Coordinates of C-alpha atoms in Angstrom, one line a residue:
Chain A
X24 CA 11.4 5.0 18.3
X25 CA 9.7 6.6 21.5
X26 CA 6.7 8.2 19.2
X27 CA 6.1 4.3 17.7
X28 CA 6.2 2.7 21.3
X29 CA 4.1 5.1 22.6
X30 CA 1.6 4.4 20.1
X31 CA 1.4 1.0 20.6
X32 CA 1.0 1.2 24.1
X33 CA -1.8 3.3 23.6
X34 CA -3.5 2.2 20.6
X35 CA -2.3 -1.3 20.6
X36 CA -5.0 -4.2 21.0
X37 CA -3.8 -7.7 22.3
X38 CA -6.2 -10.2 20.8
X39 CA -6.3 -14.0 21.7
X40 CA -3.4 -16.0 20.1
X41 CA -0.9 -13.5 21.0
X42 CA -1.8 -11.2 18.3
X43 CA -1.1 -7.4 18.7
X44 CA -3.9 -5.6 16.7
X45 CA -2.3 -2.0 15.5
X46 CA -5.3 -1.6 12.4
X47 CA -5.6 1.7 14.1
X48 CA -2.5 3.5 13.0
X49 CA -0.7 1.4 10.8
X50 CA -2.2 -1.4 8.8
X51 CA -6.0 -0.6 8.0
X52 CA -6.2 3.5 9.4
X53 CA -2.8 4.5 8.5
X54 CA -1.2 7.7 10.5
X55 CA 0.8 9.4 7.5
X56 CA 3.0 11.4 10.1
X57 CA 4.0 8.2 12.0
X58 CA 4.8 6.3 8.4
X59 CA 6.6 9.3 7.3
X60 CA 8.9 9.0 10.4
X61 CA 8.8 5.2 10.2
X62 CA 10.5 5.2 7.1
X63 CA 12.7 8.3 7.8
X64 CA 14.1 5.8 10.7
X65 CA 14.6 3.0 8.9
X66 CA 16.4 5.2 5.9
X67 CA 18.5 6.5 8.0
X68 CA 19.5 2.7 10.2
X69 CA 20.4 1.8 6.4
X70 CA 22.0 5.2 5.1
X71 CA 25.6 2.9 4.6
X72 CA 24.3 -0.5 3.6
X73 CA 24.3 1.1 -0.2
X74 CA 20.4 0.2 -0.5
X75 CA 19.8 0.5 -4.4
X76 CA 15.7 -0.7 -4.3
X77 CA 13.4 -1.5 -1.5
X78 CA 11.2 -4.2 -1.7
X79 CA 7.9 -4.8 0.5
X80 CA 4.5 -7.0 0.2
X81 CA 1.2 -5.7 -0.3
X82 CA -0.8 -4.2 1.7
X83 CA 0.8 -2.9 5.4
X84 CA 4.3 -2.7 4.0
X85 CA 3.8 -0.2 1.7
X86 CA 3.2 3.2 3.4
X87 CA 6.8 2.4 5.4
X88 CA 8.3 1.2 2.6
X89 CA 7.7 4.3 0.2
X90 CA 9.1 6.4 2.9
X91 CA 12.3 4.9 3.3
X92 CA 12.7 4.3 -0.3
X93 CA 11.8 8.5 -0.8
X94 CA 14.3 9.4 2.0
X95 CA 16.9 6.5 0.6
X96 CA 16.2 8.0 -2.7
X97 CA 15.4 4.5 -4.6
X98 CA 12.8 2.5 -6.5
X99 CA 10.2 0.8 -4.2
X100 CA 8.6 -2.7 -5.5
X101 CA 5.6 -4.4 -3.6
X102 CA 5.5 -8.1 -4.0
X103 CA 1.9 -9.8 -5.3
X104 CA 0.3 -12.0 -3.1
X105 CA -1.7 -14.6 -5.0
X106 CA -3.7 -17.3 -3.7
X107 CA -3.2 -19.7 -5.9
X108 CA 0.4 -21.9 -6.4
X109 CA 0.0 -21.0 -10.4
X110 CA 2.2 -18.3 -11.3
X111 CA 3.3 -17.2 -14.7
X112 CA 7.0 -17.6 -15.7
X113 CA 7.7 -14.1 -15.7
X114 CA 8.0 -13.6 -11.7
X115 CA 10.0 -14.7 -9.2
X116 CA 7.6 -16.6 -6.5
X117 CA 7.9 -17.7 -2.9
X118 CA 5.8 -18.9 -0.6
X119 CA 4.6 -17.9 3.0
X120 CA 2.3 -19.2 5.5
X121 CA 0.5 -16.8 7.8
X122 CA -0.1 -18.0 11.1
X123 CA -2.6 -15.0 11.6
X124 CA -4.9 -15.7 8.9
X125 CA -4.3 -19.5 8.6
X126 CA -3.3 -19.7 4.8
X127 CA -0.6 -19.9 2.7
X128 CA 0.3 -17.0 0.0
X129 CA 2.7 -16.6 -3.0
X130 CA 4.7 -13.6 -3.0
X131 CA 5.8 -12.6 -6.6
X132 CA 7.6 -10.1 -8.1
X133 CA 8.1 -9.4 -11.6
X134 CA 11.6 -10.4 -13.0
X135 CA 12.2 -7.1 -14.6
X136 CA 11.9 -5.6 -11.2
X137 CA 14.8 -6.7 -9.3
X138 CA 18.4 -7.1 -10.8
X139 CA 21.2 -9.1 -10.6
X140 CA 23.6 -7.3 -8.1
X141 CA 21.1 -5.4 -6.7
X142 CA 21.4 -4.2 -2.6
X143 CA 18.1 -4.9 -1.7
X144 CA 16.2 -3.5 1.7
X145 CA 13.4 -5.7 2.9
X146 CA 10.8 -3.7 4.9
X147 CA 7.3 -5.0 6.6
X148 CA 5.3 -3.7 9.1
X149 CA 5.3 -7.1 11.3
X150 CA 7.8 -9.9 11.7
X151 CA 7.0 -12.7 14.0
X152 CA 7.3 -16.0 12.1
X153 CA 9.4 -14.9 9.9
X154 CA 7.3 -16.6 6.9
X155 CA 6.9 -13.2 4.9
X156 CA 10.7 -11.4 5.5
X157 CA 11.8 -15.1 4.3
X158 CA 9.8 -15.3 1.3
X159 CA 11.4 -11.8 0.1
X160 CA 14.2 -12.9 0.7
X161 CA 14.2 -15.9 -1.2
X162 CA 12.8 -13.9 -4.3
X163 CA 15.4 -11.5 -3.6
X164 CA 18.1 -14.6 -3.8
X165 CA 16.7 -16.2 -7.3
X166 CA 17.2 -12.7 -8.8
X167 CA 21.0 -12.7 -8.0
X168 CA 20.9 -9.6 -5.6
X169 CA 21.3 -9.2 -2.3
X170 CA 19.5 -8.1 0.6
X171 CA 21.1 -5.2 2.2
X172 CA 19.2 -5.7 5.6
X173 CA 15.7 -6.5 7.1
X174 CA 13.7 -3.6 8.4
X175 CA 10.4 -4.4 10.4
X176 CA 8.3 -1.7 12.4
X177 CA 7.5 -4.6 15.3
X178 CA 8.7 -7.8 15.9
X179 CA 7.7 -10.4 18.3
X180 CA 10.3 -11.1 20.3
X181 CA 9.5 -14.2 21.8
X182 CA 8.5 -15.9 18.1
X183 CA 11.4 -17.4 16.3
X184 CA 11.6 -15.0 13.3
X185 CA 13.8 -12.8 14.3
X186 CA 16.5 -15.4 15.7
X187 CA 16.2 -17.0 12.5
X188 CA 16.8 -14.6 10.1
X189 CA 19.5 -13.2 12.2
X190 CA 21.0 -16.7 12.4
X191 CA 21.5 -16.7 8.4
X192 CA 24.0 -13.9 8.7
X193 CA 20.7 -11.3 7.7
X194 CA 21.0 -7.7 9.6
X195 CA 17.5 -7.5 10.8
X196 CA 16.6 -3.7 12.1
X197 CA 13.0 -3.6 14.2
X198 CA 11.9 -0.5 15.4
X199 CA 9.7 -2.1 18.1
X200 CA 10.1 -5.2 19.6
X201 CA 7.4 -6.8 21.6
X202 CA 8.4 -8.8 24.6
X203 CA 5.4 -10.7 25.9
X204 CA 1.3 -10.1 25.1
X205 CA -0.6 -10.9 28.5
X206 CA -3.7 -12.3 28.6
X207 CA -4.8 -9.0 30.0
X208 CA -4.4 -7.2 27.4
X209 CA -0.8 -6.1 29.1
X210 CA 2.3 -5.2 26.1
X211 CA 5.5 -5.3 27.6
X212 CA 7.7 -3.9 24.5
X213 CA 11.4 -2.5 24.0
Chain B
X24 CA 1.0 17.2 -13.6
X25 CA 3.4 17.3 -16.6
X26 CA 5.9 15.0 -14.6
X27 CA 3.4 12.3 -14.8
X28 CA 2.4 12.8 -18.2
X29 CA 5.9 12.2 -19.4
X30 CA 6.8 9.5 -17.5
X31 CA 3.3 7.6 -19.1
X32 CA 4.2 8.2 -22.4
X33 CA 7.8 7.1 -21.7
X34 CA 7.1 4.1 -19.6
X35 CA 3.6 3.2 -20.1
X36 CA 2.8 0.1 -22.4
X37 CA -0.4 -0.8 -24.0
X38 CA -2.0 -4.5 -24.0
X39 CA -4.5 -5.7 -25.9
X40 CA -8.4 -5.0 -24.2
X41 CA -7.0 -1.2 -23.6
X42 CA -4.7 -2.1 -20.7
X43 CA -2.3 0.3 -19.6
X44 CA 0.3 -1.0 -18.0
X45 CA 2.0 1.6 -15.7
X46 CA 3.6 -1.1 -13.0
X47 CA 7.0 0.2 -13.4
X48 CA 6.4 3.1 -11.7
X49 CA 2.4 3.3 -10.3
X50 CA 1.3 0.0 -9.2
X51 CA 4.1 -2.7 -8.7
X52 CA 7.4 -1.0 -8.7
X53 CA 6.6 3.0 -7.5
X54 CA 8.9 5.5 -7.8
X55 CA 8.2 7.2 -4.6
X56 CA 8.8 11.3 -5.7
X57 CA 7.0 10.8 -8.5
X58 CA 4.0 9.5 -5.1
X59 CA 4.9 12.4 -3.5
X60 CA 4.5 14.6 -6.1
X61 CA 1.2 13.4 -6.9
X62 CA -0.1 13.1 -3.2
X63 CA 0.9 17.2 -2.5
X64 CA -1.2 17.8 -6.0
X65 CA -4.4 16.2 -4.7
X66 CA -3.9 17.5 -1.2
X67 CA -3.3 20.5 -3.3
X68 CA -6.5 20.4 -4.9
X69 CA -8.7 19.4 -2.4
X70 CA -7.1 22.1 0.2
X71 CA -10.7 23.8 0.2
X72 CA -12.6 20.5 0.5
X73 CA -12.2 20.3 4.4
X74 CA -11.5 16.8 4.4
X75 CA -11.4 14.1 7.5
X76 CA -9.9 11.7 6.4
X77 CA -8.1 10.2 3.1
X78 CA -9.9 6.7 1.6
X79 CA -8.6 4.4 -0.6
X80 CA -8.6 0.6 -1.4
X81 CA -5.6 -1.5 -0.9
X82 CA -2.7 -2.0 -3.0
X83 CA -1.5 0.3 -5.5
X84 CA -4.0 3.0 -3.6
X85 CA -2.0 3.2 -0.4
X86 CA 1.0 5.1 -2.1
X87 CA -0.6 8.5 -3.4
X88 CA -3.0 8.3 -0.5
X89 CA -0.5 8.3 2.3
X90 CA 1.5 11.0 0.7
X91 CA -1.7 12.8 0.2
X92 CA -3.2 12.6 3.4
X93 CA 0.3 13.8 5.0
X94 CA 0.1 16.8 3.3
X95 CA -4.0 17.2 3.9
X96 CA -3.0 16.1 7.5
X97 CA -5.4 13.6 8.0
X98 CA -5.7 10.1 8.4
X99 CA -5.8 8.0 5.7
X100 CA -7.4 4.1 5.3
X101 CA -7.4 1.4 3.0
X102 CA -10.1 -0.5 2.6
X103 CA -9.2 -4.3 2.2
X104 CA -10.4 -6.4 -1.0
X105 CA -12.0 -9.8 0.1
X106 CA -13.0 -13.0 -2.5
X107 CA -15.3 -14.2 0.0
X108 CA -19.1 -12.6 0.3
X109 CA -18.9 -13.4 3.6
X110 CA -18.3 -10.4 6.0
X111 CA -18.1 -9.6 9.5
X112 CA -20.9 -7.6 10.8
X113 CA -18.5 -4.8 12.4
X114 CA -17.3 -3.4 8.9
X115 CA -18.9 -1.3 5.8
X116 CA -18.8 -3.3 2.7
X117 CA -19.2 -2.8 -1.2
X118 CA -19.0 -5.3 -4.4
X119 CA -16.6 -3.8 -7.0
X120 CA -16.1 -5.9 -10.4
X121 CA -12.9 -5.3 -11.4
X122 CA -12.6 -6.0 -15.8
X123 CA -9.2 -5.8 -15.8
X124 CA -8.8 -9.3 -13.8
X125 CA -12.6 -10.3 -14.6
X126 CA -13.6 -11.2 -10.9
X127 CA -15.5 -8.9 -8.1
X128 CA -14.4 -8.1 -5.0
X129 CA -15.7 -6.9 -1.6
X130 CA -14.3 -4.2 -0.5
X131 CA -14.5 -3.6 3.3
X132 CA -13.7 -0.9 5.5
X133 CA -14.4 -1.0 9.6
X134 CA -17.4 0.6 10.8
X135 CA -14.6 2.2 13.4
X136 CA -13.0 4.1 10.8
X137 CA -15.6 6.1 8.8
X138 CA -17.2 8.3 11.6
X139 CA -20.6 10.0 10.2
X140 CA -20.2 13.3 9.3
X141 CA -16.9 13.0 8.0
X142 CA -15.9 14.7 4.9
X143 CA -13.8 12.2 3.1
X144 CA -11.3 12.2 -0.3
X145 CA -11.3 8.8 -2.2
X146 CA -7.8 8.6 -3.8
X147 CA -7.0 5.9 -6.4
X148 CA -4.3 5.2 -8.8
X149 CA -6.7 4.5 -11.7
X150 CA -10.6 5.3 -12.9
X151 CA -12.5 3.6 -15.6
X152 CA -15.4 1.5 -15.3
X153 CA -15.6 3.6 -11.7
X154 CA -16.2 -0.1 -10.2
X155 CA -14.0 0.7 -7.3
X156 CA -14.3 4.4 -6.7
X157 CA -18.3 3.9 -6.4
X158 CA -17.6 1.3 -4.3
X159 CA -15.5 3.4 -1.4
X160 CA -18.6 6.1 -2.1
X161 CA -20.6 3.3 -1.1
X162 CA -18.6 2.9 2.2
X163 CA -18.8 6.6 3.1
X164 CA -22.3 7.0 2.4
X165 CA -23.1 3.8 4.5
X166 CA -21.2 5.5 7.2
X167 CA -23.3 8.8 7.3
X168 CA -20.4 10.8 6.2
X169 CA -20.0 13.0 2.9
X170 CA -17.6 12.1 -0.1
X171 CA -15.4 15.6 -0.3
X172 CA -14.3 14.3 -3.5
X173 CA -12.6 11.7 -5.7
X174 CA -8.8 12.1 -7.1
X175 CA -7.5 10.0 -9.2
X176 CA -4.0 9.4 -11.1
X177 CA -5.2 8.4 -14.3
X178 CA -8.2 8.2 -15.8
X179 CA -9.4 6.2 -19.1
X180 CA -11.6 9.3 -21.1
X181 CA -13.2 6.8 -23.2
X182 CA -14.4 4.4 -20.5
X183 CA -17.5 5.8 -18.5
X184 CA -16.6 5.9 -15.0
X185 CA -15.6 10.0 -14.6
X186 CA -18.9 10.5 -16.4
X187 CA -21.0 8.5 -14.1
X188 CA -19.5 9.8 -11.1
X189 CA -19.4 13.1 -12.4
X190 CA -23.1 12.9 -12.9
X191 CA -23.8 11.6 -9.7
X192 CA -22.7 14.9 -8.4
X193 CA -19.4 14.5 -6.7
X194 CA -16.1 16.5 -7.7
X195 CA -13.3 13.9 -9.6
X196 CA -10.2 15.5 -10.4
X197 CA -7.9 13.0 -12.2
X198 CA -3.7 14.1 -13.0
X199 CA -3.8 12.8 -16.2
X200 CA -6.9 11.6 -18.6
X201 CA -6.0 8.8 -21.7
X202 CA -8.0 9.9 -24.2
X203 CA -7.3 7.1 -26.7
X204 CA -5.1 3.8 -26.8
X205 CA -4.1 3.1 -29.9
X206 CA -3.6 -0.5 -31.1
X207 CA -0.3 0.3 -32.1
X208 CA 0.7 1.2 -28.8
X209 CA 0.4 4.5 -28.9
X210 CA -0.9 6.9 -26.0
X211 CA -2.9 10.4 -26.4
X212 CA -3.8 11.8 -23.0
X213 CA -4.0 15.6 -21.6

């Protein structure tokens, strides 16, 4: 996506600890055109998986995510993320760590929400550890369905996420994938 | 909106303390025409407002305001909900109590982000104690810029929040008002 590279190469911030800050257009000011077309892409990348629901986690996921689930023409569910390791027996839960923030999170996502048999298309706006694609993933396995593919606006190419989901037979679609963050403030992306 | 109407009185559930529970289609799982829908009607509504820039407060916000600051064509933000009292100098911030899960939160928005001057549209899914809608006021007021108005999807009639706004001045247009909740799980709105 030439319009999304752009953007980053313009707008993008590289912080210390190799973390691309983006809270100008896409996770804190939001451009509406740019998620429109974000989610148009990633409908159309999965327009033959047979997507029946798309699933994302609060908050940055879910301006892409109601986009592709508009143009896919299917329910959208946000997972929760709660702080603390109690959650009630009606949700599915999983765990993720972020690296960024230093803390771990529950995702959960009310039973009634996903279905047995279900296609299922992850999408998030990063993926770099792979901590929150995996967590959907797993609450997307205790419900019975099955995840029809990974969709992430950027991923960080040179952390392990990407390889990893990959490696467990996942079709993982990125839109942007970042290459290396220099210390001068440099994004080399693809 | 009669679309919206309907689908709360087919899918909407009440819980005891005057909860209504509308996450199968607002605020866990979304149903993203029925977004769409309701983003063109506030950007509808506020056509004549000349607004900036869309605010709202993160998660089940984001939805109806992306929609409705693509059709408004502006850009939209979320401002983030934070425990801690604790906040960075660099960003606007407001306490909001929220009844429903008895705790307050910050809500913070950065100072980069609300220019003064601006004319900005608060968008929220609901209003009823108007905790959080006065808080995002809060946010544009301590940026210097002007609230162009406060939409909302649903509003609770019999809680005080629409009044107090309302009599604070500023324009609230909610898509659907619940006049009553009935202990036996009924619904009367307009």
């Amino acid at each position: 996506m030439e319009a999304l590279k752009n953007r980053v190469l313009r707008d993008g911030k590289v912080l210390p600890g190799g973390i691309l800050k983006v809270d100008s257009f896409l996770n804190h000011q939001m451009d509406p055109v740019l998620m429109r077309d974000i989610g148009r892409e990633f409908a159309a990348r999965f327009a033959d998986s047979h997507v029946t629901r798309v699933l994302t986690v609060e908050a940055s996921g879910i301006a892409p995510a109601i986009f592709a689930g508009l143009y896919l023409g299917v329910p959208v569910v946000f997972a929760k993320k709660a702080r603390s390791s109690n959650v009630p027996g009606e949700v599915y839960a999983a765990r993720a760590h972020s690296y960024t923030k230093g803390n771990d999170n529950q995702l959960t996502c009310a039973k009634e929400y996903i279905a047995p048999g279900e296609r299922v298309l992850v999408i998030d706006d990063f993926l770099a550890m792979g901590e929150a694609a995996g967590a959907l993933v797993s609450l997307i396995d205790q419900a019975g369905a099955v995840c029809a593919g990974i969709g992430v606006i950027i991923e960080k190419g040179f952390q392990p996420g990407g390889d990893k989901l990959r490696g467990a037979g996942l079709r993982v679609e990125s839109l942007l994938t970042i290459d290396c963050l220099g210390e001068d403030g440099t994004i080399a992306c693809h």
